Coordinates of C-alpha atoms in Angstrom, one line a residue:
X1 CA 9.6 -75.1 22.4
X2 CA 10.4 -73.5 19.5
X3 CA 14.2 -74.1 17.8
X4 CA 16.1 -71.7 16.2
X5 CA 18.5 -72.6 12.8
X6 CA 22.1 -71.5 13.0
X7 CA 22.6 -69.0 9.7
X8 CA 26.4 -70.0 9.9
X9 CA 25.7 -73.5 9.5
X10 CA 23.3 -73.3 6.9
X11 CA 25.8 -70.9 5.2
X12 CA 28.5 -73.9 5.2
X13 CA 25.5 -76.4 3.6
X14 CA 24.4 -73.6 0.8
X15 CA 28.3 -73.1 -0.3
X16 CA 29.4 -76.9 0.0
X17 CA 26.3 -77.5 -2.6
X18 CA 27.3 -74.8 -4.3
X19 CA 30.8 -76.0 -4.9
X20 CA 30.9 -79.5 -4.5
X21 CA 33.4 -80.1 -2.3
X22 CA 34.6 -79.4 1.6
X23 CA 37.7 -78.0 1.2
X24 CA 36.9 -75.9 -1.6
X25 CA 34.1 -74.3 1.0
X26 CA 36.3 -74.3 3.7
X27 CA 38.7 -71.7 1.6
X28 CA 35.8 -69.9 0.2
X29 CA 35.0 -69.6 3.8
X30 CA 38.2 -68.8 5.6
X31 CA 37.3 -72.2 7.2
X32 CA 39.6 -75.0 8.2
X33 CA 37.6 -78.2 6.3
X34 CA 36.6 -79.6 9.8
X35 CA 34.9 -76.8 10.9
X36 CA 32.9 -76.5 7.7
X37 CA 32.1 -80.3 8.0
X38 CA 31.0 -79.6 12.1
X39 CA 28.8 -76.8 10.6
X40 CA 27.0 -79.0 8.1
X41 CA 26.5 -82.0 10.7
X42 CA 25.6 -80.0 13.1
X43 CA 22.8 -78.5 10.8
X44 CA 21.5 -82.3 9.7
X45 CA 21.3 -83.1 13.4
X46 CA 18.8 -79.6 13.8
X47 CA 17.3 -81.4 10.7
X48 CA 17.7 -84.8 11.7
X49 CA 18.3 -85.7 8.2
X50 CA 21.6 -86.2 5.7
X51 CA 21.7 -83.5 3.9
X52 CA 25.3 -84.3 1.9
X53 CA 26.6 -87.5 0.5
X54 CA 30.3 -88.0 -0.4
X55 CA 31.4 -89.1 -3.8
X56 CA 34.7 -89.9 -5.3
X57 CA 34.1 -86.7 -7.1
X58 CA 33.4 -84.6 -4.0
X59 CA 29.7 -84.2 -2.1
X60 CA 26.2 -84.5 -3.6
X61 CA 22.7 -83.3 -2.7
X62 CA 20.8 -86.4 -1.0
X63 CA 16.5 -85.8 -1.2
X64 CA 16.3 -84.1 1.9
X65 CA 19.1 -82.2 1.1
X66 CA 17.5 -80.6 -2.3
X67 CA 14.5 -79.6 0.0
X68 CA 16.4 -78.1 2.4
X69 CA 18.7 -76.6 0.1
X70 CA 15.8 -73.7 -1.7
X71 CA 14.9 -72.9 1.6
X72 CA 18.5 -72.3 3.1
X73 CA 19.6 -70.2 0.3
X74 CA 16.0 -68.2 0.8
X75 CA 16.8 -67.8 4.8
X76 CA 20.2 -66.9 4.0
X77 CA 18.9 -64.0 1.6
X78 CA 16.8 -62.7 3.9
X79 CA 19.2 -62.0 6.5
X80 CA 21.4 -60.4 4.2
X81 CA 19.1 -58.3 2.7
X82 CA 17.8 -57.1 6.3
X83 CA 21.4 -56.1 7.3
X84 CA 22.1 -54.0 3.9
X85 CA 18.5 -52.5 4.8
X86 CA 19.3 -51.4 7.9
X87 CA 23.0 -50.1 7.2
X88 CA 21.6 -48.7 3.8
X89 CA 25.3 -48.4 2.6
X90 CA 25.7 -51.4 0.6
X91 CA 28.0 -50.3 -2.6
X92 CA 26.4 -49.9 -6.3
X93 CA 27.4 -50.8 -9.4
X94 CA 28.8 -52.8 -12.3
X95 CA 32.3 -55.4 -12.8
X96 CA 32.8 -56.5 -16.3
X97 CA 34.2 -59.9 -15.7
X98 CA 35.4 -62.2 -18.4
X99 CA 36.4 -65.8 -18.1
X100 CA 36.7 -68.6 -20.7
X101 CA 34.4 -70.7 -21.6
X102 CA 35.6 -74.1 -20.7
X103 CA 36.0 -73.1 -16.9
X104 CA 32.9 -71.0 -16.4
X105 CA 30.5 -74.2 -15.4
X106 CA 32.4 -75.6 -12.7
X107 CA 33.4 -72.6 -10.8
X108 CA 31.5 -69.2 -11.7
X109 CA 28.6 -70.2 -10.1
X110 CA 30.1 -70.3 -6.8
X111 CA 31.8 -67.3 -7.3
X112 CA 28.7 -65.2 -8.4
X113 CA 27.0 -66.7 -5.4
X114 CA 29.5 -65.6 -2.6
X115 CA 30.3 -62.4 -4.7
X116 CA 26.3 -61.6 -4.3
X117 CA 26.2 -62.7 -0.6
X118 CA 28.9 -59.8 0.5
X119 CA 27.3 -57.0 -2.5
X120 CA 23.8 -58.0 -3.3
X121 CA 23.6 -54.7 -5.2
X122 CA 26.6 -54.7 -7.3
X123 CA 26.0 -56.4 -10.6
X124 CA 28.3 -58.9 -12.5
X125 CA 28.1 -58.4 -16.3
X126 CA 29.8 -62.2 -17.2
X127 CA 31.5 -62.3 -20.3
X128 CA 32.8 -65.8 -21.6
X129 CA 35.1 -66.4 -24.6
X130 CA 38.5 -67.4 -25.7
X131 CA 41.6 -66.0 -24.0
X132 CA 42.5 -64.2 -27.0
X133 CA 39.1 -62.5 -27.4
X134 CA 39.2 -61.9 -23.5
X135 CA 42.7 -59.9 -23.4
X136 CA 41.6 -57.8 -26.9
X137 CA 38.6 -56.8 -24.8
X138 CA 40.7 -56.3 -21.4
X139 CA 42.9 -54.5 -23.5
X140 CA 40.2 -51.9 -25.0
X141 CA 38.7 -51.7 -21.7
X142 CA 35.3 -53.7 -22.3
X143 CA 36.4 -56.0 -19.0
X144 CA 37.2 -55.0 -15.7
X145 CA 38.8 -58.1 -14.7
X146 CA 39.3 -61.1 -17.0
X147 CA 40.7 -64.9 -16.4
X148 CA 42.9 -66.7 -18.9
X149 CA 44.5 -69.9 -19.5
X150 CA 47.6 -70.0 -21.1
X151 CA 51.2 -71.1 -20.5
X152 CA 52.5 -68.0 -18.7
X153 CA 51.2 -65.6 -16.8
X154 CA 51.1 -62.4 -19.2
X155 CA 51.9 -58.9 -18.2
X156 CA 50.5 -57.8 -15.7
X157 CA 48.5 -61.3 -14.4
X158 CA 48.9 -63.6 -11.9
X159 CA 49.0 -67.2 -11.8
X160 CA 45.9 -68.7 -9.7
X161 CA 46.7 -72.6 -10.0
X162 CA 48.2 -74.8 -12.7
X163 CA 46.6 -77.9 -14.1
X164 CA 47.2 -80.9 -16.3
X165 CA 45.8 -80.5 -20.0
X166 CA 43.9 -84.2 -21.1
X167 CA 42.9 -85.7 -23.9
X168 CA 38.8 -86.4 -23.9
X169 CA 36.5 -88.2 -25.9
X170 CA 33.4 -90.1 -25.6
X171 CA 32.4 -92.6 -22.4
X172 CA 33.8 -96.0 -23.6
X173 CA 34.4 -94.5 -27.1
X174 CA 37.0 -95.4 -29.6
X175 CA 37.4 -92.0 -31.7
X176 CA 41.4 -91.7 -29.7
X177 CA 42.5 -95.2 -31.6
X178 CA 42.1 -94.0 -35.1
X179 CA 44.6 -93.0 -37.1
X180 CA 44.5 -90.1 -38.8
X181 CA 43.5 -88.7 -35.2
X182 CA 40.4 -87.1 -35.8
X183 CA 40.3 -83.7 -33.9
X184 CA 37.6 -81.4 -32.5
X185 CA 38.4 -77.6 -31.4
X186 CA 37.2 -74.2 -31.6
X187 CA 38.9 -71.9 -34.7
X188 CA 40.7 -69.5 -31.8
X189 CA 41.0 -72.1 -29.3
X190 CA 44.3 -71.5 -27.6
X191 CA 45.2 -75.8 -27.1
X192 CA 44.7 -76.6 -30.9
X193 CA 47.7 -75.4 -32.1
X194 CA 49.1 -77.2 -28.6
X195 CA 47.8 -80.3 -30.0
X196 CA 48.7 -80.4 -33.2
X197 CA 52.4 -79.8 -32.2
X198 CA 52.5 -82.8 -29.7
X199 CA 50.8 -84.9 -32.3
X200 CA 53.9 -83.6 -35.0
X201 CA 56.3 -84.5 -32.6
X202 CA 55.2 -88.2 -31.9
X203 CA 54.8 -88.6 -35.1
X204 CA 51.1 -89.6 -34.9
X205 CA 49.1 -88.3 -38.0
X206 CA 45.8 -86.1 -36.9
X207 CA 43.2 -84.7 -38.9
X208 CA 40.9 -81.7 -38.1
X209 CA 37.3 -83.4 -38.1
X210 CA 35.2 -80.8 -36.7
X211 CA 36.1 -77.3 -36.6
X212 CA 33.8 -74.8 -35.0
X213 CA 32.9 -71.1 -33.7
X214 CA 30.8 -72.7 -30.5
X215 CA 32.1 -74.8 -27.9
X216 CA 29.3 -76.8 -27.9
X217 CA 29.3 -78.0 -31.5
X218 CA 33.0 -79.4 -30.5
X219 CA 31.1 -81.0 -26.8
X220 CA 28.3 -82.4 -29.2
X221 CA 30.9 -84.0 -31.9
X222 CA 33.6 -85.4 -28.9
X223 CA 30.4 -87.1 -27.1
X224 CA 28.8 -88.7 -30.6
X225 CA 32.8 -90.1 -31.0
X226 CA 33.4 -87.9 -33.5
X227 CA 36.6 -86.7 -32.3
X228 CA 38.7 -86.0 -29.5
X229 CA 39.6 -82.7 -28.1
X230 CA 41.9 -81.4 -25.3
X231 CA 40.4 -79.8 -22.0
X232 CA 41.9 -78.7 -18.5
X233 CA 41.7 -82.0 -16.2
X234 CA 38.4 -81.8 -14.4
X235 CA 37.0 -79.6 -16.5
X236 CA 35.5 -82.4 -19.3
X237 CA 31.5 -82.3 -19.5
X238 CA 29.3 -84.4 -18.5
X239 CA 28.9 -86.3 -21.7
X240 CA 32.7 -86.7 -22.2
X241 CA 35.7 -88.2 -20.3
X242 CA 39.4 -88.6 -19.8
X243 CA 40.6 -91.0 -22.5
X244 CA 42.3 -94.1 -21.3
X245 CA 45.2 -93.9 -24.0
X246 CA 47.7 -95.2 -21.3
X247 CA 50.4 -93.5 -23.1
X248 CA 49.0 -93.8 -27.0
X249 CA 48.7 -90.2 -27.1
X250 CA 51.5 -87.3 -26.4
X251 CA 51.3 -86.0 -22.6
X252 CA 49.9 -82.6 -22.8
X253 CA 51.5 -80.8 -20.0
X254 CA 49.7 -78.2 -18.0
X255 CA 48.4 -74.9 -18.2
X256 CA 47.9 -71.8 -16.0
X257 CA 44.7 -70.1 -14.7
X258 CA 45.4 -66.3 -14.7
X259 CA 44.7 -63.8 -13.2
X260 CA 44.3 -60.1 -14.3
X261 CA 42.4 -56.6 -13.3
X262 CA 42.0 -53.3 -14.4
X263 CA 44.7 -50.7 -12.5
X264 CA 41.5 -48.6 -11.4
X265 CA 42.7 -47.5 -7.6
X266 CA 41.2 -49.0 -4.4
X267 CA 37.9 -50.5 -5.5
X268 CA 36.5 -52.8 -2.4
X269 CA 33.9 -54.4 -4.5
X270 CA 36.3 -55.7 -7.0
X271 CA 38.8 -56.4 -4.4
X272 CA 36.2 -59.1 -3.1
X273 CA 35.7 -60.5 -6.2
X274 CA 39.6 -61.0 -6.7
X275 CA 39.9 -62.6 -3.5
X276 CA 36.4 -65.0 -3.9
X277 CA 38.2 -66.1 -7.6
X278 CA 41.9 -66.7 -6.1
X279 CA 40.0 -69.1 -3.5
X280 CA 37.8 -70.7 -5.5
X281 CA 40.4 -71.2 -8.6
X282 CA 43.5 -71.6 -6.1
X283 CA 41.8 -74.5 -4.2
X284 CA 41.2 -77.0 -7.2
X285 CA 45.2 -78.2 -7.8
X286 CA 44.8 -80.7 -5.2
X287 CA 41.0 -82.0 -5.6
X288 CA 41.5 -81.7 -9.9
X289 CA 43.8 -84.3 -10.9
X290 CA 42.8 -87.7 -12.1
X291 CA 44.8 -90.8 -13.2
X292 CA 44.8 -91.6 -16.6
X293 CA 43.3 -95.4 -16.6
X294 CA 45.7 -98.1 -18.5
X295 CA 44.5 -99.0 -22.1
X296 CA 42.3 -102.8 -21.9
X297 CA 34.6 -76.4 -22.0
X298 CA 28.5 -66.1 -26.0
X299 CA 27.5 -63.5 -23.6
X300 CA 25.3 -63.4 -20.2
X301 CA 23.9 -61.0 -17.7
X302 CA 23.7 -62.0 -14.6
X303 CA 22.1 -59.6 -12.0
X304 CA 23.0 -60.1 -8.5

């Protein structure tokens, strides 16, 4: 007898592997977290294998769930594709969106992908930069909608969530104990002036070791111990970490994610995609923040 795969819980499975986490999915969703969780088990039981494993850090791909993941993703296409075939109305076009570098990886995936899901044939022209760069090219009309971080919402934006701002370095490294501090940002980098001021005010003398125009040459200095830089908490690569200054260095306070779009009338395409990045952003002030443990962040095209 032949069995049939649900589409809506393989739906729950593609954007809890997209995002990493339940409840981030279950808002993407307009799902309460148990009923995205149901979904999923009730697709490894179809499956009869585990598909997700949990981590302090959220959910991660098992084997069988990397398998099945390619294939879910493809079934899911399909059906969407079939039902914009047959209505043969699905919108056209282009959004100009920019976002800043340093919170492109952990999020903008997800967003493209549920974006794409609802308007397979509306393209996303991604911009990343610096906030200042990003509101110079909101202002002269080169972005359609853009994200910043910064202290207060500007004119005209909207706050999506506020984080902590942390000090990172190296795993296990010792670059935060020197003295002169050495530093690592970007030349326009909005949190090195930030830093600098914090470092003036408790008195602990800082040097600028590595100075850049790419935010990788600062990732590639923190993570060789160069240098320490500050980053939005959660938002550290892979290669760096939180440092474990247990007070050594000033607190950094927090920062805003905002929010603004172009005034262009009612546009339901963009509409979507300022609802799918108020989810997606919105939901990570409870999953972000992480202890600080005692002493002892160019251009692409991407077609949808």
């Amino acid at each position: 007898m032949a069995r049939n795969l649900d589409l809506t819980a393989l739906r729950a499975f593609t954007t809890v592997a997209a995002i990493g986490s339940v409840t981030r999915a279950a808002a993407l969703l307009h799902l309460t977290q148990s009923a995205v969780s149901m979904q999923v088990i009730r697709l490894e039981q179809m499956l009869d294998a585990r598909l997700l494993d949990r981590t302090a850090r959220g959910v991660r791909l098992t084997p069988d769930g990397e398998k099945a993941l390619a294939h879910a993703r493809r079934m899911l296409t399909l059906n969407d594709e079939l039902l914009d075939r047959m209505r043969d109305v699905a919108p056209e076009g282009e959004i100009r969106l920019g976002v800043p570098h340093d919170i492109v990886s952990r999020c903008i995936p997800a967003v493209l992908r549920a974006f794409a899901a609802d308007y397979p044939r509306v393209s996303i022209s991604l911009l990343s930069s610096v906030t200042t760069t990003l509101h110079q090219m909101f202002a002269e009309g080169r972005c359609d909608v853009i994200l910043t971080t910064e202290a207060a919402p500007p004119a005209g934006g909207t706050e999506l969530v506020r984080l902590p701002l942390v000090w990172v370095g190296a795993e296990q490294g010792t670059a935060w104990t020197r003295r002169p501090l050495p530093l690592a940002f970007e030349n326009a980098c909005v949190f090195r002036t930030r830093a600098q001021d914090a470092l003036d005010a408790a008195g602990i003398p800082w040097d600028v070791a590595i100075s850049a125009e790419s935010s990788r040459a600062v990732d590639a200095s923190v993570s060789a111990d160069l240098a320490c830089h500050v980053v939005i908490d959660g938002f550290d690569t892979p290669e760096t970490a939180p440092v474990p200054h247990g007070g050594a260095l000033p607190d950094m306070g927090d920062v805003g994610v905002m929010l603004l779009s172009a005034d262009t009338g009612r546009d339901p395409t963009r509409d979507r995609l300022l609802e799918i990045l108020r989810d997606v952003y919105g939901a990570l002030a409870p999953a972000t923040r992480r202890p600080l443990v005692a002493a002892s962040g160019g251009l692409a095209r991407i077609r949808s």
